[in-house]
């Protein structure tokens, strides 16, 4: 369940037999606007099912166990989380948030913010486009669906800052990349991504 090296230098997903220190197929093909991503676990059962419960079935109490897995990853691989000025959870569109009642990325981010003592900024990045559920779309559709979905509320808070985006899952990287793009165009120095799980790389 826990992600293990060798990691892709860009997205940290397990490279398997892919040549070490070279980007995975996904990262070499796509233009990703974040500087790097960390994935704590593999997106496979039983975690896969638990993430589903967490997102769609109100099992918000899982955020405690999930954040422990994320903390383990940082400590085990000595990831430099101290470099970040603040964390930003990937926001939901207000309509989606209302339906669900909570934002699962915010729940993870608030645990991590407390554990690592790094500020949380939740009013900065907003989702202005109510996109379709990415998991129901093809790889290509995901990129079109998410384009232009995020806006920055206070660009002056972003300028020259190192920002860590928090999300539950890294798949194509389209969502994180689009959020990173918005932050970078507002002047962010570094944008990292930290997710609970990453899908396995295709061969
Ligand atoms: Zn990669």
XYZ file of C-alpha atoms and ligand atoms in Angstrom:
204
model
C 0.000 0.000 0.000
C 2.826 2.432 0.789
C 4.668 3.967 -2.129
C 8.262 2.748 -2.459
C 11.330 3.865 -4.475
C 12.514 4.183 -7.173
C 10.357 7.290 -7.574
C 9.680 9.301 -10.709
C 11.632 12.555 -10.133
C 8.585 14.597 -11.131
C 5.540 12.805 -9.668
C 7.216 10.383 -7.204
C 5.203 7.438 -8.466
C 6.964 4.111 -8.238
C 8.956 3.576 -11.441
C 9.107 -0.205 -11.382
C 11.447 -1.300 -14.150
C 11.406 2.102 -15.869
C 14.986 3.576 -15.940
C 15.849 5.268 -12.636
C 16.097 9.080 -12.385
C 14.128 9.579 -15.571
C 10.573 10.850 -15.641
C 7.801 8.298 -15.951
C 5.820 8.012 -19.174
C 2.978 10.121 -17.794
C 5.277 13.004 -16.797
C 7.303 12.930 -20.015
C 4.152 13.116 -22.102
C 2.168 15.777 -20.254
C 2.986 19.413 -19.562
C 2.672 19.573 -15.786
C 2.796 22.978 -14.123
C 3.684 21.839 -10.605
C 7.378 21.478 -9.786
C 7.034 18.023 -8.270
C 4.468 15.782 -6.604
C 4.661 13.383 -3.702
C 2.313 10.399 -3.429
C 2.303 8.562 -0.115
C 0.560 5.360 -1.208
C -0.465 3.247 -4.146
C -4.065 3.670 -5.218
C -5.086 0.050 -4.730
C -7.394 -1.870 -2.417
C -8.022 -1.697 0.468
C -6.978 1.982 0.319
C -8.822 2.539 -2.959
C -12.097 1.531 -1.380
C -11.386 3.567 1.759
C -10.707 6.682 -0.346
C -14.030 6.113 -2.049
C -15.746 5.924 1.364
C -13.886 9.058 2.435
C -14.959 11.076 -0.601
C -18.426 9.860 -1.389
C -19.720 8.197 1.755
C -19.202 10.744 4.518
C -16.414 8.729 6.193
C -14.583 11.901 7.169
C -13.006 10.330 10.242
C -10.608 8.504 7.893
C -8.635 11.741 7.512
C -6.766 10.905 10.737
C -5.421 7.559 9.485
C -4.834 8.931 6.002
C -2.759 11.835 7.234
C -0.632 9.386 9.258
C 0.239 7.563 6.035
C 1.221 10.892 4.483
C 3.367 11.824 7.479
C 5.060 8.436 7.279
C 6.028 9.116 3.658
C 7.589 12.496 4.486
C 9.589 11.070 7.391
C 10.642 7.835 5.696
C 12.006 9.574 2.588
C 13.129 12.817 4.253
C 11.007 14.980 1.995
C 11.658 18.669 2.552
C 8.231 19.833 3.630
C 9.724 22.726 5.605
C 10.447 24.595 2.380
C 6.768 25.512 1.985
C 5.313 28.808 3.182
C 1.811 27.367 3.333
C -0.475 24.554 2.217
C -3.493 24.882 -0.031
C -6.087 22.108 -0.313
C -7.441 21.568 -3.831
C -10.831 23.286 -3.557
C -14.177 21.900 -4.618
C -16.641 23.993 -6.564
C -19.091 25.571 -4.045
C -21.980 23.538 -5.498
C -20.088 20.256 -5.087
C -18.987 21.275 -1.611
C -22.601 21.949 -0.647
C -23.720 18.559 -1.934
C -20.936 16.670 -0.169
C -20.884 18.795 2.950
C -17.079 18.805 3.178
C -13.922 18.968 1.109
C -11.849 15.813 1.599
C -8.626 17.620 0.593
C -9.245 20.251 3.242
C -9.631 17.514 5.875
C -6.243 16.046 4.944
C -4.597 19.464 4.713
C -5.832 20.598 8.110
C -4.355 17.477 9.752
C -1.037 17.958 7.946
C -0.945 21.656 8.713
C -1.294 20.913 12.411
C 1.260 18.061 12.413
C 3.964 19.910 10.448
C 3.088 23.344 11.778
C 2.721 24.856 8.325
C -0.028 27.391 7.694
C -3.112 26.510 5.747
C -4.504 28.957 3.219
C -8.051 28.115 2.193
C -9.262 31.397 0.729
C -6.682 31.780 -1.967
C -7.438 29.214 -4.615
C -11.027 28.897 -5.754
C -12.733 26.593 -8.174
C -14.901 28.646 -10.471
C -15.901 25.920 -12.899
C -18.152 23.090 -11.748
C -16.318 20.385 -13.636
C -17.518 16.843 -14.264
C -16.160 14.123 -12.013
C -12.664 13.464 -13.394
C -12.858 9.763 -12.523
C -15.662 9.279 -15.047
C -13.697 10.754 -17.929
C -11.029 9.509 -20.314
C -7.457 10.753 -19.986
C -7.902 13.286 -22.768
C -11.273 14.529 -21.502
C -9.793 15.147 -18.037
C -7.467 17.830 -19.395
C -10.249 19.630 -21.285
C -12.644 19.325 -18.367
C -10.308 20.969 -15.868
C -8.862 23.751 -18.063
C -9.489 27.186 -16.571
C -11.266 25.699 -13.535
C -9.252 27.584 -10.878
C -8.837 31.244 -10.018
C -6.656 33.046 -7.489
C -8.474 35.360 -5.110
C -5.553 37.313 -3.656
C -2.572 37.209 -6.038
C -0.503 39.337 -3.646
C -0.478 36.436 -1.156
C 1.028 34.136 -3.766
C 3.882 36.216 -5.094
C 7.258 34.526 -4.564
C 5.784 31.942 -2.203
C 6.419 28.212 -2.004
C 3.070 26.471 -1.914
C 2.150 22.857 -1.251
C -1.114 21.715 -2.823
C -2.899 18.921 -0.961
C -5.222 16.417 -2.610
C -6.395 12.864 -2.058
C -5.381 11.412 -5.394
C -2.940 11.901 -8.260
C -4.051 10.304 -11.517
C -3.094 12.140 -14.712
C -1.999 15.156 -12.670
C -4.437 17.323 -14.643
C -6.217 18.823 -11.617
C -3.041 19.593 -9.638
C -1.347 20.919 -12.739
C -4.196 23.286 -13.513
C -4.217 24.571 -9.923
C -0.426 24.956 -10.058
C -0.733 26.852 -13.322
C -3.045 29.403 -11.682
C -0.660 29.789 -8.716
C 2.400 30.085 -10.959
C 0.791 32.754 -13.125
C 0.060 34.698 -9.930
C 3.800 34.588 -9.162
C 4.305 31.505 -6.972
C 7.962 30.524 -6.717
C 7.471 26.799 -6.110
C 4.357 24.667 -6.305
C 4.575 21.157 -4.907
C 1.754 18.632 -4.709
C 1.204 16.131 -1.948
C -1.428 13.446 -2.307
C -2.474 10.498 -0.209
C -2.302 8.145 -3.191
C -1.118 7.937 -6.764
C -2.432 5.609 -9.434
C 0.054 3.023 -10.652
C 1.918 3.888 -13.814
C 0.880 2.202 -16.992
C 3.421 0.054 -18.706
Zn 5.992 10.837 -13.116
